[in-house]
Every structure is written in C-alpha cells, then in structure tokens.
Short mmCIF file of C-alpha atoms in Angstrom, two decimals:
data_model
loop_
_atom_site.label_atom_id
_atom_site.label_comp_id
_atom_site.label_asym_id
_atom_site.label_seq_id
_atom_site.Cartn_x
_atom_site.Cartn_y
_atom_site.Cartn_z
CA MET A 1 -14.81 -16.66 -2.97
CA THR A 2 -15.93 -20.07 -1.04
CA ALA A 3 -15.44 -20.59 2.57
CA ALA A 4 -12.14 -22.73 1.82
CA THR A 5 -10.55 -19.72 0.48
CA ALA A 6 -11.80 -16.90 3.17
CA LEU A 7 -9.08 -15.14 5.16
CA PRO A 8 -9.36 -14.28 8.34
CA ALA A 9 -10.50 -10.84 9.12
CA ARG A 10 -9.31 -7.92 10.27
CA THR A 11 -10.76 -4.33 11.56
CA LEU A 12 -9.16 -0.83 10.14
CA GLY A 13 -11.24 1.51 12.19
CA GLY A 14 -15.22 0.72 11.53
CA LEU A 15 -13.97 -1.21 8.41
CA THR A 16 -13.72 -5.32 8.45
CA SER A 17 -10.82 -6.28 5.65
CA SER A 18 -9.45 -9.62 4.91
CA ALA A 19 -6.21 -9.87 7.10
CA ILE A 20 -3.87 -9.32 3.57
CA GLY A 21 -5.44 -7.21 0.92
CA PHE A 22 -4.45 -6.15 -2.72
CA GLY A 23 -2.25 -3.42 -3.86
CA ALA A 24 -3.19 -2.93 -7.36
CA MET A 25 -0.43 -0.74 -8.65
CA VAL A 26 1.56 -3.15 -9.93
CA LEU A 27 -1.23 -3.64 -12.35
CA SER A 28 -0.47 -0.87 -14.62
CA PRO A 29 2.39 -0.29 -17.15
CA GLY A 30 6.01 1.55 -15.82
CA VAL A 31 5.41 0.02 -12.15
CA TYR A 32 7.37 -3.22 -12.51
CA GLY A 33 7.50 -2.96 -16.32
CA GLU A 34 4.90 -3.58 -18.92
CA THR A 35 1.73 -5.29 -18.57
CA ASP A 36 -1.52 -6.01 -20.42
CA GLU A 37 -5.46 -6.07 -19.69
CA GLN A 38 -5.93 -9.36 -19.53
CA ARG A 39 -2.79 -10.31 -17.36
CA ALA A 40 -3.95 -7.48 -15.28
CA THR A 41 -7.34 -8.59 -14.77
CA THR A 42 -6.32 -12.03 -14.21
CA ALA A 43 -4.24 -11.29 -11.31
CA LEU A 44 -6.98 -9.15 -9.49
CA LEU A 45 -9.67 -11.40 -10.02
CA SER A 46 -7.34 -13.96 -8.60
CA ALA A 47 -6.55 -12.01 -5.37
CA LEU A 48 -10.54 -11.77 -5.09
CA ASP A 49 -10.79 -15.46 -5.80
CA GLU A 50 -8.17 -16.49 -3.20
CA GLY A 51 -9.81 -14.50 -0.48
CA ALA A 52 -8.76 -10.41 -0.52
CA THR A 53 -11.06 -8.26 0.02
CA LEU A 54 -8.93 -4.92 0.36
CA ILE A 55 -8.14 -3.66 -3.02
CA ASP A 56 -6.01 -0.42 -2.53
CA THR A 57 -5.27 1.69 -5.63
CA ALA A 58 -4.98 5.40 -6.24
CA ASP A 59 -5.99 7.75 -9.04
CA GLY A 60 -2.38 8.69 -9.77
CA TYR A 61 -1.13 4.88 -10.78
CA GLY A 62 -0.48 4.56 -14.20
CA PRO A 63 -1.88 7.24 -17.06
CA ASP A 64 -4.61 8.85 -16.84
CA GLY A 65 -6.50 6.94 -14.22
CA HIS A 66 -5.53 3.80 -15.82
CA ASN A 67 -5.70 1.62 -12.78
CA GLU A 68 -8.98 2.96 -11.41
CA GLN A 69 -10.44 2.17 -14.83
CA LEU A 70 -8.85 -1.47 -14.54
CA ILE A 71 -10.40 -2.54 -11.76
CA GLY A 72 -14.23 -0.75 -12.06
CA ARG A 73 -14.02 -2.74 -15.26
CA ALA A 74 -12.43 -6.08 -13.46
CA LEU A 75 -15.40 -5.39 -10.76
CA ARG A 76 -18.39 -5.42 -12.36
CA GLY A 77 -20.81 -8.06 -10.79
CA ARG A 78 -18.34 -8.32 -7.90
CA ARG A 79 -18.14 -4.79 -6.23
CA GLY A 80 -20.02 -5.97 -3.20
CA GLU A 81 -17.18 -8.73 -2.28
CA VAL A 82 -14.33 -5.75 -1.55
CA VAL A 83 -13.30 -2.76 0.15
CA LEU A 84 -12.53 -0.41 -1.97
CA ALA A 85 -9.82 2.26 -1.34
CA THR A 86 -8.29 4.79 -3.74
CA LYS A 87 -6.19 7.95 -3.08
CA PHE A 88 -6.11 11.36 -4.48
CA GLY A 89 -4.06 14.49 -5.26
CA PHE A 90 -1.10 12.36 -6.87
CA ARG A 91 -2.18 12.98 -10.20
CA LEU A 92 -3.19 16.83 -11.53
CA PRO A 93 -5.75 17.33 -13.73
CA GLU A 94 -4.98 20.46 -16.04
CA GLY A 95 -5.11 23.34 -14.83
CA VAL A 96 -4.14 22.53 -11.16
CA ALA A 97 -1.16 23.44 -9.70
CA PRO A 98 1.65 20.92 -8.62
CA HIS A 99 2.94 21.53 -5.16
CA PRO A 100 6.49 20.07 -4.50
CA PHE A 101 6.32 17.12 -1.79
CA PRO A 102 9.99 15.85 -1.29
CA VAL A 103 10.67 12.15 -1.06
CA ASN A 104 13.73 10.20 -0.15
CA TYR A 105 14.18 8.14 -3.42
CA GLY A 106 15.57 8.64 -7.08
CA PHE A 107 12.69 11.46 -8.04
CA GLY A 108 13.79 13.87 -5.59
CA GLU A 109 10.01 15.15 -5.04
CA LEU A 110 6.57 14.25 -6.18
CA ALA A 111 3.82 17.39 -7.41
CA VAL A 112 1.08 17.18 -5.30
CA ASN A 113 -2.03 18.85 -4.71
CA ALA A 114 -4.61 18.51 -2.07
CA ASP A 115 -6.30 21.38 -1.68
CA PRO A 116 -10.04 21.08 -0.48
CA ARG A 117 -11.21 22.87 -3.46
CA HIS A 118 -10.06 20.32 -5.84
CA VAL A 119 -11.29 17.20 -3.43
CA ARG A 120 -14.63 16.65 -4.80
CA GLY A 121 -13.38 16.67 -8.09
CA TYR A 122 -10.62 14.17 -7.65
CA ALA A 123 -13.39 11.56 -6.12
CA GLU A 124 -16.00 12.49 -8.74
CA ALA A 125 -13.12 10.97 -11.25
CA SER A 126 -12.66 8.13 -9.03
CA LEU A 127 -15.74 7.52 -8.70
CA ARG A 128 -16.49 7.43 -12.45
CA ASN A 129 -12.94 5.72 -12.78
CA LEU A 130 -14.22 2.80 -10.81
CA GLY A 131 -17.44 2.63 -11.94
CA THR A 132 -19.13 2.78 -8.12
CA ASP A 133 -21.14 5.21 -6.70
CA VAL A 134 -19.02 5.49 -3.59
CA ILE A 135 -15.70 4.55 -2.12
CA ASP A 136 -14.83 2.94 0.93
CA LEU A 137 -12.02 4.51 1.91
CA TYR A 138 -10.41 7.55 0.77
CA TYR A 139 -6.96 8.90 1.40
CA PRO A 140 -5.06 11.81 0.87
CA HIS A 141 -2.05 10.32 -1.27
CA TYR A 142 0.83 12.36 0.45
CA PRO A 143 -0.19 15.82 2.56
CA ASP A 144 0.10 18.75 0.91
CA PRO A 145 3.30 21.28 2.04
CA GLN A 146 0.90 24.33 0.97
CA VAL A 147 -2.45 23.51 2.39
CA PRO A 148 -3.29 23.20 6.07
CA PHE A 149 -3.73 19.17 6.76
CA GLU A 150 -7.28 20.19 8.36
CA ASP A 151 -8.57 21.55 5.33
CA THR A 152 -7.84 18.33 3.25
CA VAL A 153 -9.54 16.21 5.68
CA GLY A 154 -12.36 18.27 6.17
CA ALA A 155 -13.02 17.86 2.45
CA VAL A 156 -13.09 14.10 2.46
CA ALA A 157 -15.35 14.36 5.83
CA GLU A 158 -17.82 16.29 3.35
CA LEU A 159 -17.45 13.57 0.93
CA ILE A 160 -18.47 11.20 3.76
CA ASP A 161 -21.38 13.68 4.75
CA ALA A 162 -22.83 13.06 1.11
CA GLY A 163 -22.68 9.75 0.84
CA LEU A 164 -19.76 9.54 -1.76
CA VAL A 165 -16.91 7.76 0.71
CA ARG A 166 -17.50 5.83 3.07
CA HIS A 167 -14.27 5.83 6.00
CA LEU A 168 -11.20 8.24 5.83
CA GLY A 169 -7.61 7.29 5.35
CA LEU A 170 -4.35 8.81 5.56
CA SER A 171 -1.78 7.95 3.27
CA ASN A 172 2.49 8.62 3.99
CA VAL A 173 1.78 11.00 7.39
CA THR A 174 3.59 11.52 10.58
CA ALA A 175 1.95 11.06 13.84
CA ASP A 176 1.25 14.55 14.67
CA GLN A 177 -0.39 14.80 11.31
CA LEU A 178 -2.92 11.32 12.14
CA ARG A 179 -3.97 13.05 15.51
CA ARG A 180 -4.78 16.53 14.15
CA ALA A 181 -6.85 14.43 11.27
CA HIS A 182 -8.32 11.98 14.14
CA ALA A 183 -9.93 15.64 15.64
CA VAL A 184 -11.56 16.47 12.53
CA ARG A 185 -13.24 12.99 11.45
CA PRO A 186 -12.26 9.82 12.76
CA VAL A 187 -9.47 7.90 10.87
CA ALA A 188 -10.23 4.23 9.84
CA ALA A 189 -6.72 3.50 8.54
CA VAL A 190 -3.14 5.39 8.04
CA GLN A 191 -1.14 3.58 5.04
CA VAL A 192 2.44 3.64 5.72
CA GLN A 193 5.40 1.91 3.88
CA TRP A 194 6.01 -1.03 6.99
CA SER A 195 7.85 -3.89 6.25
CA MET A 196 11.23 -6.00 7.42
CA TRP A 197 13.82 -3.51 5.65
CA GLN A 198 11.76 -0.62 6.40
CA PRO A 199 10.14 -0.33 9.84
CA ILE A 200 7.63 1.88 10.84
CA ASP A 201 7.64 4.78 12.98
CA ALA A 202 7.26 4.17 16.52
CA GLU A 203 4.93 7.00 17.42
CA LEU A 204 3.26 6.71 14.23
CA LEU A 205 2.03 3.13 15.26
CA ALA A 206 1.56 4.04 19.14
CA THR A 207 -0.59 7.05 18.10
CA ALA A 208 -2.77 4.64 15.48
CA ARG A 209 -3.06 1.93 18.53
CA GLU A 210 -4.08 4.61 20.48
CA LEU A 211 -6.60 6.37 18.51
CA GLY A 212 -8.34 2.65 17.32
CA VAL A 213 -6.88 3.56 13.52
CA GLY A 214 -5.90 0.35 11.88
CA VAL A 215 -2.62 0.43 9.59
CA VAL A 216 -2.63 -0.48 5.53
CA ALA A 217 1.09 -1.76 4.73
CA TRP A 218 2.20 -0.62 1.49
CA SER A 219 5.46 -2.56 -0.06
CA PRO A 220 5.47 -5.48 2.71
CA LEU A 221 7.50 -7.47 0.27
CA GLY A 222 10.20 -4.14 0.08
CA SER A 223 8.80 -4.07 -3.28
CA GLY A 224 9.89 -8.10 -3.94
CA PHE A 225 12.94 -7.84 -2.48
CA LEU A 226 11.83 -10.00 0.51
CA THR A 227 10.85 -12.59 -1.83
CA GLY A 228 14.24 -13.16 -2.75
CA THR A 229 13.48 -13.62 -6.25
CA VAL A 230 14.38 -10.21 -7.37
CA GLN A 231 17.88 -10.37 -9.02
CA GLN A 232 17.81 -7.39 -11.62
CA VAL A 233 15.14 -4.49 -13.13
CA THR A 234 14.37 -3.44 -16.43
CA ASP A 235 14.27 0.29 -17.47
CA ASP A 236 10.69 0.60 -17.89
CA ASP A 237 10.60 -0.64 -13.81
CA PHE A 238 10.13 1.92 -10.99
CA ARG A 239 12.48 0.17 -8.65
CA ARG A 240 15.27 1.37 -11.17
CA HIS A 241 15.28 4.10 -8.48
CA LEU A 242 15.61 2.13 -5.17
CA PRO A 243 18.28 0.19 -4.38
CA PHE A 244 18.22 -2.55 -7.12
CA ASP A 245 21.67 -1.88 -8.76
CA ALA A 246 23.27 -5.15 -8.67
CA ALA A 247 25.50 -4.01 -6.00
CA ASN A 248 22.98 -3.22 -3.82
CA LEU A 249 21.18 -5.92 -4.66
CA LYS A 250 24.14 -8.25 -3.40
CA ALA A 251 24.66 -6.40 -0.37
CA ASN A 252 20.98 -6.41 0.83
CA GLN A 253 20.55 -10.33 -0.08
CA ASP A 254 23.68 -11.52 1.90
CA ARG A 255 22.00 -9.09 4.82
CA PHE A 256 19.20 -11.05 4.34
CA ALA A 257 20.08 -14.25 4.28
CA PRO A 258 19.77 -15.50 7.89
CA VAL A 259 16.07 -14.34 7.41
CA ARG A 260 15.54 -16.40 4.54
CA GLY A 261 17.46 -19.05 6.20
CA LEU A 262 15.00 -19.46 9.17
CA ALA A 263 11.76 -19.15 6.12
CA GLU A 264 13.54 -22.83 4.81
CA ASP A 265 13.43 -24.03 8.07
CA LEU A 266 10.18 -23.57 8.78
CA GLY A 267 8.72 -24.49 5.04
CA VAL A 268 7.25 -21.25 3.97
CA SER A 269 8.66 -19.09 1.41
CA SER A 270 10.70 -15.71 2.31
CA GLY A 271 7.85 -13.63 0.97
CA GLN A 272 4.95 -15.41 3.38
CA LEU A 273 7.49 -15.47 6.30
CA ALA A 274 8.07 -11.39 5.94
CA LEU A 275 4.24 -11.35 5.67
CA SER A 276 3.30 -13.54 8.52
CA TRP A 277 5.97 -11.55 10.81
CA LEU A 278 4.21 -7.85 9.51
CA LEU A 279 0.78 -9.89 11.02
CA HIS A 280 2.54 -10.61 14.05
CA GLN A 281 3.42 -6.95 14.56
CA ASP A 282 -0.08 -5.78 15.37
CA GLU A 283 -3.70 -7.00 15.18
CA HIS A 284 -4.88 -4.67 13.33
CA VAL A 285 -2.58 -4.15 10.60
CA VAL A 286 -3.01 -5.29 6.85
CA PRO A 287 -0.33 -5.84 4.42
CA ILE A 288 -1.02 -5.08 0.87
CA PRO A 289 1.10 -7.16 -1.21
CA GLY A 290 0.52 -6.56 -4.69
CA SER A 291 1.56 -9.16 -8.11
CA ARG A 292 0.74 -10.13 -11.45
CA THR A 293 1.43 -13.52 -11.47
CA PRO A 294 -1.94 -15.79 -9.57
CA ALA A 295 0.47 -18.22 -8.36
CA HIS A 296 2.12 -15.78 -6.09
CA ILE A 297 -1.06 -14.20 -5.18
CA ALA A 298 -2.05 -17.22 -3.80
CA GLU A 299 0.99 -17.77 -2.12
CA ASN A 300 1.18 -14.36 -0.46
CA LEU A 301 -2.74 -14.67 0.61
CA ALA A 302 -1.99 -17.83 2.48
CA ALA A 303 0.47 -16.13 5.18
CA ALA A 304 -2.49 -15.10 6.53
CA ARG A 305 -3.18 -18.39 7.80
CA ILE A 306 0.69 -19.04 9.38
CA THR A 307 1.15 -18.60 13.05
CA LEU A 308 4.85 -17.84 14.18
CA SER A 309 5.04 -19.29 17.38
CA ALA A 310 7.24 -16.70 20.29
CA ASP A 311 10.52 -18.35 19.55
CA THR A 312 10.58 -17.81 16.13
CA LEU A 313 9.34 -14.20 16.23
CA ALA A 314 12.44 -13.93 18.69
CA ARG A 315 14.32 -15.36 16.32
CA ILE A 316 13.67 -13.31 12.98
CA ASP A 317 14.04 -10.16 15.51
CA ALA A 318 17.17 -11.34 16.42
CA ALA A 319 18.49 -11.73 12.54
CA LEU A 320 16.83 -8.46 12.04
CA LYS A 321 18.30 -6.56 14.72
CA ASP A 322 21.55 -5.79 13.29
CA THR A 323 20.58 -5.86 9.29
CA THR A 324 20.80 -2.66 7.48
CA PHE A 325 20.18 -2.21 3.54
CA GLU A 326 22.14 -0.53 1.00
CA GLY A 327 20.45 2.32 -0.70
CA THR A 328 17.51 3.99 0.16
CA ALA A 329 14.00 1.60 0.73
CA ALA A 330 11.39 4.81 0.83
CA VAL A 331 9.42 4.33 -2.51
CA VAL A 332 6.30 6.12 -3.80
CA ASP A 333 3.18 4.29 -3.26
#
C-alpha cells in the first residue's frame, strides 16, 4: 500500500481502521459458489493493496477453519498491515454441545456455543489458523441463549488480560447486550447487518454512540443485491436462502431502481453509492464488503473517498423512505 492507496481512517473504540474494511467470508467455498485458493488469495491481497486494513473473518467460515487458514497463509509477511478480526462460537468442535440460536432466514436456526469454558480453546485454534500470536478484535459470533452473556464476555476479557486478544467486539447483539457487555469490559466495536435495505436498530446505534463503540457493518451491499448485478444464484450459493429467487429479485430491483438511477446521475456505481451512504450515517461505522474480484474490490474501497452532499443524502433518504423488499434480508455472517 502506498500513500496513493491509503484510505481515510476511522476509529472503532480504541482501534484505528480504514474507513472500509474487507469481509473475508466470500473467500471460502460454499458461500457465493465454488472458489480456489489462488483466486481467494489474490482477492485478499488486492484488498490490502487498495488500502483496506480491517480484515474480518470467523472460525465458522468454510470447512474446518478454512477461511482463517487461508488468511493466515496470505498474510505472511504482511500481518503488521492489518487489524485482524475474527469471531467464535459458531463452528463447534467435536464434543461441544450445540445450543440452538433462532435466525430469520432459510435455515431457521444456527448451532452455537459461547460457554466460557470453551472460549480459550476457540481462540487458540484461531491463532493457529491465522498464524499469529494475537487477535486484534475478537467477537462472540452470536449471543448464546443458554449462557449468561456477561460470562462469555468475561472469558474474552481474560484473553485480553493474557495478551492473546487486543480488543473485545460483539456481533449480532441487542442494545441491552451491548450495554451489559460494556459494563464487564469496554467494547471496541459491535458488528451488525446494516445497509440501504437492512436498517440498523435505532436503539443499538444510539447505545453504541453513547458508549463510544464503533460499528462494523456486515453485508453493507445486501449480499451483492445493492450492486444491481445479481440476476440469479446457484445451488452452491448460500444466498439461495435469501430473497434472491426470481420473483423477489425482480420486485426488489424495481423498488431500488430510483437509487440506482441516482448513482448513474452522480457518476458512481450503485455499490459505491450504497457504501458511501453508509459511511455518511455515522463517523464511526466501517463497512466490510467482500468480493472475489480485484476490480470490484478496488471499486468498493474507492467509495471511502466519495463525499455526498446534504442534498444528495436527502434525495437518497427520500428514495429509500417508502422502499420495502420482498423476502427476508436477515442472513448469516
């Protein structure tokens, strides 16, 4: 990365990150269809070269720690350039009991376990996978319905005290859970789905602002929908569980046509407008779009340099005001 490719910076609690990061889930097979290591590695390194410094992954992405391992190999010699974030409690080792977590999409529920007895083991496995001695930002992937949330957070606090983790993050939580966690150990960032078609919970955002907690926005492009390029999905694409069937795609594209038209008027892509709009919603939000295509990655990250006028933001808000989508946009990440 050179001065020409450095992106504007943002703070997430005590962390400093590029204004747009990179969500690495897309680099594993079975997410957006098949891929291979060379393509995935090229994509990740492209993100670094274009100025992304926050790299977000999880132990549950891909089979047997695939995503973390791929990132660990790709970052050899470049670890110092990145804020490395990962999540735990979604990929359960043998012998760890699954705790059902209800979700609003095709699978119906996930199996999680954030029992504090297992947290250090999760972290040690992620450290091995990532080939590093410290995780910069560590999140419980989902709150465990069978474990007091403060107990899970306390286990991460112990990892911070031990020097294995630098900062506590939370993922897919409520405002109340954020407040309770922050009382145990200061939270650097809360990760939540947030985009033009999936608003953030207003109470959660207000609480994050009050506590000085940053927001990491996952699926900021609506799993690719907001780019305007998704026409269909294959059987090996997890988005088949989302509102991406032919009827819903057509209805949703029609509803978002005014936003795409505004992007054309501004001379930016639909995806860039979606990302820039999100950056303008809060000074401490960092979107983490993912892609396997270097040109798309460069396009996404360039959105960090786009400034939208108050008039443009008002026009976007007006276009979105009565826009609803068909199907559910709640997805796993």
